[in-house]
Amino acid sequence: MDYSKFSKELETISGISLTPFKEETKEIDWDAVKENIEFLIGNGVEVIVPCGNTSEFYALTIEEAKEEVKKVVEIVDGRAKVVAGIGYSMKTAIELGKDAEQAGADAVMIHMPVHPYITDGGLIDYFSGIIEALHIPSLIYFKDPSVSDDVIKQLASIDKLVGIKYAINDLPRFAKIVTEVPADKNNLTWICGTAEKWAPFFYNAGAKGFTSGLVNIYPQKSFELLTALQEGNQETIWKVWKEVLPFEDLRAKYNNGNNVVVIKEAMELAGLRAGVTREPVGPLNASDRQEVMDLLKVWGFELKGENVIS
Amino acid sequence: MDYSKFSKELETISGISLTPFKEETKEIDWDAVKENIEFLIGNGVEVIVPCGNTSEFYALTIEEAKEEVKKVVEIVDGRAKVVAGIGYSMKTAIELGKDAEQAGADAVMIHMPVHPYITDGGLIDYFSGIIEALHIPSLIYFKDPSVSDDVIKQLASIDKLVGIKYAINDLPRFAKIVTEVPADKNNLTWICGTAEKWAPFFYNAGAKGFTSGLVNIYPQKSFELLTALQEGNQETIWKVWKEVLPFEDLRAKYNNGNNVVVIKEAMELAGLRAGVTREPVGPLNASDRQEVMDLLKVWGFELKGENVIS
């Protein structure tokens, strides 16, 4: 595989796909999954990430996570790249990775380990052990500020590491590691891991792509931002940024407790099928829900009353 | 089951048992597990917690976690209470809980969900759903400062909830919730979740037990502290506290990255069998290792050279 070519294909939006759950049983609604993936592809999303944080990866069992990747690969059927989120213990991550590989995923995104005790050396062994165990390339989801960026430096030269999804909103820190680990020499793409709200700042410091949950409801805006960032069109960048900021701020409420449920409620209001969230994410309260409705109206969406979650 | 009687039995040290891994393969060393459990029981530990954080729960696969609980219950054979750590997605936690129940564990300790997005309402549903799904009683490991203590208030009246392992080192906050949720009226025991270093402060605010990793290497000190806390013997409390503080501080180094490996290295140096850590926890560096050796000498341990990890 040409890892260098693949890393270039990450210079776009990484669309984190949702996992719709049925309201009564909280089981995965596979029909809704299909509709959502078709919506992403129909709107030009080229990189789809099942089992990301916004996919409620941590509310799935290991078996459900495997099934989700398999189903998404089947639905996508070569029309976009599928980057499967994997994680937990190193053994479990490798098991998930091999399963994703077998299912036909194009790459994996390795979550930060959920282990409460992490040393830099131990983390290097964790990531490199997983990357080396798989044939398909890996991205790393780097989000723990207490871990040193030396971890990235130590791993950067691995051919099969094609991207870093950087999710620590410390721009000088990010700019420094981008300088120290040149993307072109290491076949890797720097991706802003904190979506549209932070993308302009990360692009300014060397990112070439960003993750998005918004893309599940308003892909036009995400792509307007991507194009403006690629063209350096400052006016459009800040226009779009201001338009999406209230939505992203609402998702960030309650220490990000609202991250997924705001998107799901917005999708249901807009006539898409997102279903409910699983524990430990509860439904929106009335005032936050009103704010979602107001935002959708400002954006010009027609609210589909019959699909609104009561 | 008399939940009230059980909660009283938690007014002691919760000994978090380690998971020894073999140096070459990093597989679980079951003979060493047996030796360590016998050591705990032989030294009077009455509550043993496999699959806690210091047990490297998050470095185990789901199957290994189940096996660990099963083996520990077998070894303990009624000589102490076994409180099995469970966690991950709600479905997975219930699966682990039912398995622990079947294996004969006395209770479960529900870890905080690893999900990055948590709402208070969603967390109440998560914990109550797990507690209600099991016959054996539950403890909650409460450690995320961004979650409201209202979660505890809402859950406190559930009969099968017998203890809160509180691991947020905000003493006024802890003292407030202890006042608001009286232990005797709710059949629950407040446990200091941050071990010997914090136990004197938590006891002062209403805790009646504390967790311990130290108990795996120096149970005499842990029990000296417990007795002093129960008797209100201030002189002994602070004498022991000063003796164990450097060890606990060394464990807290690198944002707690050293938590487990310091105990494991100390045990090996003392002639016990703890083996190595799994990723993402690496071995100690030379200077930290020297510090462990110096501490053990101060404590009067004879170092067993032949067992020292090279």
XYZ file of C-alpha atoms in Angstrom:
620
model
C 0.000 0.000 0.000
C 1.164 3.537 -0.774
C 0.954 5.069 2.712
C 2.099 8.431 1.436
C -0.803 8.587 -1.016
C -3.212 7.508 1.689
C -2.046 10.152 4.144
C -2.771 12.792 1.469
C -6.332 11.543 1.233
C -6.825 12.510 4.875
C -6.436 16.204 3.968
C -10.174 16.685 4.195
C -13.045 16.357 6.639
C -13.061 13.242 8.810
C -16.795 12.714 9.261
C -17.502 10.963 12.552
C -20.597 8.878 11.859
C -23.242 8.552 14.559
C -24.705 5.398 16.021
C -28.504 5.781 16.037
C -30.199 3.895 18.876
C -33.888 2.966 18.899
C -35.909 4.906 21.436
C -37.539 1.906 23.139
C -34.762 -0.686 23.246
C -31.644 1.427 22.781
C -30.477 -1.177 20.258
C -28.597 0.007 17.163
C -30.939 1.055 14.356
C -29.114 -0.335 11.315
C -31.566 1.163 8.826
C -30.853 4.572 10.262
C -27.120 3.882 10.102
C -27.535 3.209 6.375
C -29.513 6.414 5.833
C -26.894 8.477 7.663
C -23.961 6.988 5.789
C -25.766 7.570 2.462
C -26.380 11.165 3.575
C -22.654 11.646 4.287
C -21.596 10.135 0.955
C -24.308 12.000 -0.958
C -22.936 15.211 0.494
C -19.369 14.516 -0.572
C -17.778 13.227 2.634
C -14.657 11.299 1.625
C -13.458 9.981 4.978
C -15.947 8.325 7.328
C -15.030 7.368 10.895
C -17.286 4.851 12.639
C -16.522 4.176 16.322
C -15.260 7.682 17.070
C -16.169 9.448 20.294
C -19.194 11.102 18.705
C -20.221 7.639 17.457
C -20.658 6.742 21.165
C -17.927 4.125 20.769
C -17.695 3.801 24.553
C -21.405 2.967 24.829
C -20.977 -0.010 22.487
C -19.890 -3.499 23.453
C -16.801 -4.868 21.715
C -19.029 -7.008 19.486
C -21.262 -4.046 18.569
C -18.196 -1.980 17.682
C -17.002 -4.724 15.331
C -20.440 -4.978 13.761
C -20.672 -1.228 13.291
C -17.402 -1.126 11.352
C -18.450 -4.090 9.241
C -21.837 -2.575 8.374
C -20.375 0.850 7.584
C -17.763 -0.684 5.272
C -20.528 -2.609 3.491
C -22.702 0.470 3.075
C -19.845 2.715 1.957
C -18.753 0.051 -0.549
C -15.665 1.872 -1.759
C -17.327 5.273 -2.216
C -15.296 6.813 0.641
C -12.436 5.807 2.936
C -13.484 4.127 6.177
C -11.295 4.799 9.215
C -12.413 2.556 12.084
C -12.005 3.722 15.672
C -10.345 1.105 17.892
C -9.214 1.156 21.522
C -9.321 -0.201 25.093
C -6.569 -2.588 26.228
C -3.782 -3.199 23.727
C -4.989 -6.755 23.133
C -8.553 -5.575 22.596
C -7.425 -2.778 20.264
C -5.463 -5.242 18.134
C -8.462 -7.572 18.074
C -10.709 -4.702 16.938
C -8.097 -3.595 14.402
C -7.724 -7.040 12.855
C -11.469 -7.335 12.668
C -11.734 -3.947 10.922
C -8.992 -5.000 8.518
C -10.846 -8.214 7.698
C -14.066 -6.244 7.200
C -12.328 -4.069 4.619
C -11.722 -0.824 6.517
C -9.076 1.408 4.939
C -7.390 2.434 8.177
C -7.866 2.555 11.932
C -7.937 5.467 14.327
C -6.416 4.397 17.652
C -8.144 6.096 20.566
C -6.100 7.286 23.521
C -6.040 4.394 26.009
C -8.710 4.723 28.713
C -6.200 3.480 31.299
C -5.877 6.019 34.144
C -2.123 5.471 34.434
C -0.032 6.239 31.369
C 3.701 6.738 31.020
C 5.300 8.152 27.880
C 7.309 4.978 27.283
C 4.329 2.766 27.955
C 2.198 4.771 25.552
C 4.793 4.518 22.789
C 4.769 0.729 23.244
C 0.962 0.729 23.242
C 0.591 2.665 19.986
C 3.518 1.059 18.157
C 2.393 -2.415 19.206
C -1.024 -1.832 17.693
C 0.267 -0.122 14.532
C 2.766 -2.912 13.853
C 0.183 -5.647 14.456
C -2.021 -4.388 11.602
C -1.532 -4.288 7.844
C -3.801 -1.287 7.227
C -2.463 2.139 8.243
C -3.207 3.850 11.549
C -4.072 7.299 12.775
C -3.561 8.268 16.399
C -6.148 10.217 18.322
C -3.964 12.353 20.581
C -5.948 14.089 23.301
C -4.382 13.721 26.748
C -2.522 16.956 27.610
C -0.540 15.285 30.387
C 1.231 13.018 27.897
C 4.319 14.451 26.194
C 4.414 15.136 22.447
C 7.680 13.194 22.478
C 5.407 10.187 22.074
C 4.469 11.473 18.604
C 8.112 12.213 17.778
C 9.079 8.646 18.623
C 6.303 7.175 16.490
C 6.318 9.556 13.513
C 8.766 7.614 11.369
C 6.613 4.468 11.318
C 5.419 4.105 7.713
C 2.019 2.769 8.692
C 1.286 5.817 10.864
C -0.430 8.158 8.412
C -2.149 10.764 10.542
C -2.404 12.437 13.921
C -5.801 13.606 15.027
C -4.614 16.218 17.517
C -7.289 17.145 20.062
C -5.426 19.253 22.610
C -6.472 22.871 22.133
C -3.043 24.276 22.944
C -2.068 25.964 19.674
C 1.545 26.872 20.483
C 2.087 23.275 21.582
C 0.508 21.994 18.367
C 2.508 24.410 16.176
C 5.724 23.277 17.855
C 5.197 19.562 17.270
C 4.152 20.212 13.645
C 7.480 21.988 13.111
C 9.417 19.222 14.827
C 7.718 16.420 12.889
C 7.459 17.560 9.263
C 4.401 16.004 7.659
C 5.996 15.427 4.241
C 9.068 13.648 5.607
C 6.924 11.390 7.792
C 4.023 10.579 5.475
C 1.519 11.895 7.929
C -1.327 14.362 7.952
C -2.067 16.616 10.907
C -5.783 16.735 11.612
C -7.558 19.146 13.934
C -9.339 16.781 16.319
C -11.680 19.377 17.776
C -13.834 20.149 14.743
C -15.047 23.355 13.095
C -14.724 25.552 16.175
C -10.969 25.021 16.363
C -10.173 24.220 12.709
C -9.158 27.767 11.656
C -6.576 27.949 14.428
C -5.197 24.459 13.771
C -4.975 25.151 10.005
C -3.030 28.282 10.794
C -0.571 26.047 12.678
C -0.247 23.300 10.060
C -3.352 21.084 10.136
C -4.665 19.914 6.758
C -7.938 18.353 7.801
C -10.458 18.441 10.619
C -12.888 16.102 12.293
C -16.570 16.893 12.189
C -19.771 15.840 13.878
C -21.634 18.767 12.300
C -21.219 17.083 8.934
C -23.985 14.663 9.945
C -26.530 17.486 9.875
C -25.083 20.430 7.923
C -22.312 19.161 5.621
C -22.629 22.219 3.362
C -21.212 24.390 6.145
C -18.393 21.968 6.948
C -17.342 21.935 3.286
C -17.697 25.694 2.930
C -15.225 25.955 5.809
C -12.889 23.305 4.347
C -12.720 25.054 0.965
C -12.194 28.451 2.570
C -9.385 27.025 4.729
C -7.742 25.422 1.694
C -7.997 28.641 -0.303
C -7.026 30.879 2.600
C -10.260 32.825 2.167
C -10.318 34.643 5.497
C -13.676 36.301 5.001
C -15.503 33.020 4.436
C -13.549 31.211 7.171
C -14.768 33.630 9.845
C -18.258 33.938 8.401
C -18.772 30.170 8.623
C -16.987 29.985 11.960
C -19.463 32.481 13.436
C -22.398 30.550 11.973
C -21.402 27.227 13.496
C -19.978 28.503 16.790
C -23.245 28.552 18.806
C -23.921 24.944 17.763
C -20.447 23.790 18.739
C -20.647 25.729 22.009
C -23.920 24.032 22.842
C -22.259 20.665 22.167
C -19.444 21.650 24.537
C -21.843 22.378 27.408
C -21.644 20.302 30.622
C -17.992 19.439 30.024
C -18.999 18.140 26.542
C -21.847 16.067 27.985
C -23.976 17.564 25.194
C -21.542 16.573 22.424
C -23.596 13.841 20.787
C -27.132 14.552 21.930
C -27.182 18.030 20.348
C -26.375 16.515 16.950
C -28.890 13.722 17.391
C -31.707 16.078 18.392
C -30.856 18.460 15.553
C -30.923 15.604 13.060
C -34.295 14.372 14.300
C -35.668 17.910 14.125
C -34.394 18.213 10.560
C -36.087 14.974 9.516
C -32.996 12.761 9.613
C -32.820 9.596 11.723
C -30.411 9.724 14.652
C -32.474 8.143 17.409
C -31.557 8.542 21.064
C -28.272 8.371 22.972
C -27.192 5.575 25.272
C -26.102 5.961 28.903
C -24.161 7.835 30.271
C -25.510 10.489 27.886
C -29.018 11.652 28.721
C -31.523 13.579 26.573
C -31.359 17.354 26.196
C -33.137 19.491 28.752
C -35.939 21.748 27.530
C -33.929 24.968 27.270
C -31.022 23.371 25.389
C -33.543 21.743 23.087
C -35.137 25.105 22.414
C -31.692 26.465 21.595
C -31.164 23.696 19.025
C -34.518 24.575 17.408
C -33.665 28.278 17.339
C -30.276 27.558 15.770
C -31.767 25.347 13.081
C -34.236 28.127 12.224
C -31.410 30.670 11.978
C -29.642 28.243 9.627
C -32.780 28.126 7.493
C -33.798 24.535 8.261
C -37.438 23.571 8.021
C -38.336 21.694 11.220
C -40.148 18.421 10.583
C -42.616 18.364 13.481
C -43.638 14.763 12.986
C -40.133 13.492 13.611
C -39.460 15.576 16.675
C -38.586 13.543 19.785
C -41.214 14.297 22.386
C -29.073 -10.382 51.690
C -28.633 -7.932 54.570
C -27.245 -4.956 52.669
C -26.951 -2.913 55.838
C -24.707 -5.534 57.431
C -22.634 -5.748 54.264
C -22.088 -2.003 54.054
C -20.707 -2.092 57.627
C -18.164 -4.676 56.528
C -16.721 -2.117 54.126
C -15.568 0.037 57.057
C -12.018 -1.168 56.596
C -9.239 -1.235 54.014
C -10.282 -2.076 50.453
C -7.165 -3.825 49.205
C -6.799 -3.404 45.463
C -5.097 -6.588 44.295
C -2.491 -6.413 41.555
C -2.375 -8.323 38.304
C 1.138 -9.741 37.923
C 2.245 -10.123 34.297
C 5.085 -12.370 33.157
C 8.149 -10.484 31.961
C 8.505 -12.240 28.597
C 4.921 -12.684 27.404
C 3.018 -10.134 29.508
C 0.451 -12.866 30.172
C -1.162 -13.034 33.619
C 0.931 -15.026 36.093
C -1.767 -16.918 37.988
C 0.671 -18.484 40.448
C 1.800 -15.001 41.420
C -1.853 -13.897 41.737
C -2.360 -16.724 44.230
C 0.718 -15.761 46.236
C -0.371 -12.122 46.406
C -3.921 -12.936 47.496
C -2.594 -15.279 50.178
C -0.278 -12.478 51.306
C -3.239 -10.084 51.625
C -5.363 -12.568 53.553
C -2.447 -13.653 55.720
C -2.000 -10.021 56.676
C -5.608 -9.508 57.666
C -7.095 -7.795 54.618
C -10.875 -8.310 54.783
C -11.980 -6.694 51.522
C -10.153 -7.555 48.301
C -10.833 -5.702 45.048
C -9.682 -7.378 41.825
C -10.084 -5.337 38.624
C -9.517 -1.979 40.282
C -7.433 0.710 38.620
C -4.285 -0.449 40.385
C -5.110 -3.977 39.189
C -4.542 -2.599 35.651
C -8.173 -3.391 34.837
C -7.945 -1.288 31.683
C -4.997 -3.337 30.398
C -7.066 -6.534 30.575
C -9.417 -7.847 27.922
C -13.025 -8.418 28.988
C -12.345 -12.168 29.159
C -9.218 -11.703 31.261
C -11.137 -9.459 33.672
C -13.777 -12.155 34.106
C -11.099 -14.780 34.667
C -9.309 -12.609 37.205
C -12.445 -12.230 39.318
C -13.167 -15.940 39.097
C -9.645 -16.924 40.132
C -9.540 -14.432 43.004
C -12.888 -15.650 44.358
C -11.576 -19.233 44.213
C -8.355 -18.370 45.996
C -10.065 -16.241 48.663
C -12.588 -19.037 49.257
C -14.680 -17.123 51.750
C -11.773 -15.835 53.859
C -12.437 -12.213 52.815
C -15.046 -10.257 50.858
C -14.370 -9.975 47.134
C -15.531 -6.760 45.453
C -15.092 -7.097 41.679
C -14.367 -4.028 39.568
C -16.648 -3.745 36.517
C -17.052 -1.081 33.853
C -16.998 0.051 30.203
C -20.322 0.333 28.331
C -23.457 -0.318 30.411
C -24.048 -3.599 28.597
C -20.465 -4.696 29.158
C -20.582 -3.678 32.829
C -23.748 -5.722 33.370
C -22.144 -8.674 31.586
C -19.065 -8.390 33.819
C -21.281 -7.975 36.904
C -23.373 -11.046 36.155
C -20.225 -13.015 35.552
C -18.757 -11.865 38.887
C -22.019 -12.775 40.603
C -21.929 -16.249 39.078
C -18.301 -16.633 40.112
C -19.281 -15.893 43.702
C -18.064 -12.338 44.210
C -19.667 -10.586 47.208
C -20.184 -7.231 45.487
C -19.121 -5.161 42.503
C -17.387 -1.819 42.294
C -18.679 0.089 39.278
C -15.954 2.171 37.682
C -16.787 5.622 36.351
C -17.739 5.146 32.681
C -14.815 5.768 30.316
C -17.168 7.569 27.923
C -15.873 11.088 27.202
C -19.389 12.552 27.245
C -21.356 12.220 30.459
C -24.481 14.017 31.610
C -25.762 13.844 35.186
C -29.038 12.249 34.091
C -27.293 9.813 31.789
C -24.883 8.815 34.546
C -27.720 8.163 37.002
C -29.301 5.867 34.406
C -25.950 4.175 33.820
C -25.273 3.405 37.482
C -28.853 2.548 38.454
C -29.256 0.315 35.398
C -26.202 -1.701 36.418
C -27.076 -1.820 40.133
C -30.633 -2.989 39.408
C -29.472 -5.642 36.936
C -27.415 -7.441 39.599
C -28.394 -9.360 42.723
C -25.160 -8.708 44.619
C -24.647 -5.199 46.037
C -22.718 -2.439 44.302
C -20.223 0.223 45.223
C -19.688 3.231 42.990
C -16.231 4.530 42.198
C -16.855 8.279 41.997
C -13.895 10.153 40.554
C -14.917 12.623 37.853
C -14.972 16.149 39.362
C -17.044 17.525 36.482
C -20.006 15.330 37.403
C -22.353 16.673 40.063
C -22.714 14.974 43.447
C -26.467 15.143 42.790
C -25.855 11.848 40.991
C -24.994 10.270 44.359
C -28.013 11.909 46.020
C -30.313 10.425 43.409
C -28.855 6.934 43.793
C -28.285 6.807 47.570
C -31.644 5.335 48.490
C -31.157 2.217 46.361
C -30.807 -0.672 48.838
C -28.278 -2.513 46.728
C -25.920 0.494 46.687
C -23.734 -0.133 49.744
C -20.727 2.098 49.312
C -19.222 5.108 47.575
C -15.557 5.038 46.852
C -15.030 8.800 46.605
C -11.873 9.711 44.701
C -12.177 13.470 44.225
C -9.722 15.184 46.555
C -12.007 18.138 47.278
C -12.606 17.775 51.011
C -15.280 20.477 51.469
C -17.190 18.929 48.572
C -16.859 15.476 50.113
C -17.881 16.708 53.589
C -20.969 18.377 52.099
C -22.254 15.284 50.292
C -21.609 13.121 53.384
C -23.834 15.496 55.366
C -26.497 15.503 52.681
C -26.564 11.707 52.297
C -26.377 10.245 55.825
C -24.624 6.874 55.686
C -26.821 5.182 58.321
C -30.100 6.170 56.681
C -28.887 4.949 53.278
C -27.035 1.759 54.193
C -23.865 2.977 52.638
C -20.260 3.397 53.612
C -18.138 6.319 52.469
C -14.699 5.162 51.410
C -11.706 7.367 50.694
C -10.809 6.382 47.134
C -7.363 7.948 47.155
C -5.606 5.733 49.691
C -3.360 6.386 52.686
C -2.189 9.828 51.560
C -5.713 11.239 51.692
C -7.333 8.917 54.249
C -6.806 11.162 57.331
C -8.583 14.051 55.623
C -11.456 11.917 54.317
C -11.916 10.271 57.740
C -12.128 13.711 59.278
C -14.997 14.410 56.861
C -16.906 11.158 57.362
C -15.145 8.329 55.519
C -15.025 4.974 57.324
C -12.699 3.076 55.039
C -9.975 3.673 52.484
C -8.606 1.967 49.402
C -5.035 0.820 49.363
C -2.410 -0.319 46.904
C 0.278 -0.095 49.583
C -1.361 -3.031 51.337
C 0.156 -5.294 48.681
C 3.646 -4.549 49.987
C 3.382 -3.077 53.492
C 0.011 -4.063 55.017
C 1.298 -3.455 58.557
C 1.457 0.282 57.845
C -1.983 0.365 56.239
C -3.504 -1.338 59.273
C -1.572 0.829 61.715
C -3.192 3.796 59.972
C -6.645 2.194 59.949
C -6.543 1.461 63.675
C -5.259 4.947 64.480
C -8.027 6.493 62.374
C -10.665 4.350 64.094
C -9.315 5.259 67.536
C -8.699 8.888 66.670
C -5.070 8.512 67.666
C -3.691 11.675 66.091
C -0.077 11.028 66.900
C -0.007 7.660 65.170
C -2.109 8.908 62.225
C 0.452 11.547 61.326
C 3.454 9.380 62.114
C 2.244 6.721 59.643
C 1.121 9.351 57.168
C 4.641 10.803 57.073
C 6.144 7.355 56.638
C 4.033 6.415 53.627
C 3.851 9.858 51.976
C 7.072 9.615 49.900
C 5.908 6.260 48.503
C 2.471 7.605 47.606
C 4.015 10.754 46.104
C 6.281 8.631 43.946
C 3.216 6.693 42.767
C 1.538 10.002 41.886
C 4.432 11.107 39.656
C 3.827 11.672 35.919
C 0.141 12.356 36.465
C -0.105 9.001 38.309
C 1.712 7.179 35.506
C 3.833 5.597 38.268
C 0.805 4.395 40.280
C 1.136 0.671 39.647
C 4.744 0.259 38.609
C 6.100 1.656 41.890
C 4.196 -1.011 43.836
C 5.228 -3.758 41.442
C 8.913 -2.824 41.590
C 8.780 -2.493 45.384
C 7.177 -5.927 45.676
C 9.802 -7.519 43.449
C 12.566 -5.835 45.445
C 10.997 -7.151 48.652
C 10.914 -10.689 47.321
C 7.206 -10.787 46.428
C 5.977 -11.636 42.916
C 4.372 -8.752 41.036
C 5.888 -9.124 37.597
C 5.851 -6.300 35.066
C 3.165 -3.825 33.983
C 1.332 -3.892 30.679
C 1.122 -1.014 28.199
C 0.453 1.925 28.512
C 2.451 1.725 31.748
C 6.172 1.425 31.216
C 8.919 0.355 33.661
C 10.380 2.779 36.186
C 13.319 4.913 35.148
C 16.603 4.494 37.017
C 16.199 7.419 39.398
C 12.633 6.517 40.418
C 13.783 2.959 40.924
C 16.589 4.128 43.156
C 14.025 6.098 45.143
C 11.928 2.942 45.657
C 15.004 1.108 46.922
C 15.911 3.947 49.290
C 12.357 4.041 50.647
C 12.268 0.316 51.259
C 15.541 0.589 53.180
C 14.134 3.420 55.310
C 11.139 1.185 56.026
C 13.534 -1.544 57.152
C 12.948 -3.967 54.282
C 15.690 -6.347 53.332
C 16.135 -6.154 49.550
C 16.185 -9.528 47.858
C 18.773 -8.967 45.142
C 18.042 -12.155 43.257
C 14.456 -11.105 42.563
C 15.269 -7.599 41.426
C 14.071 -6.765 37.909
C 17.124 -5.828 35.877
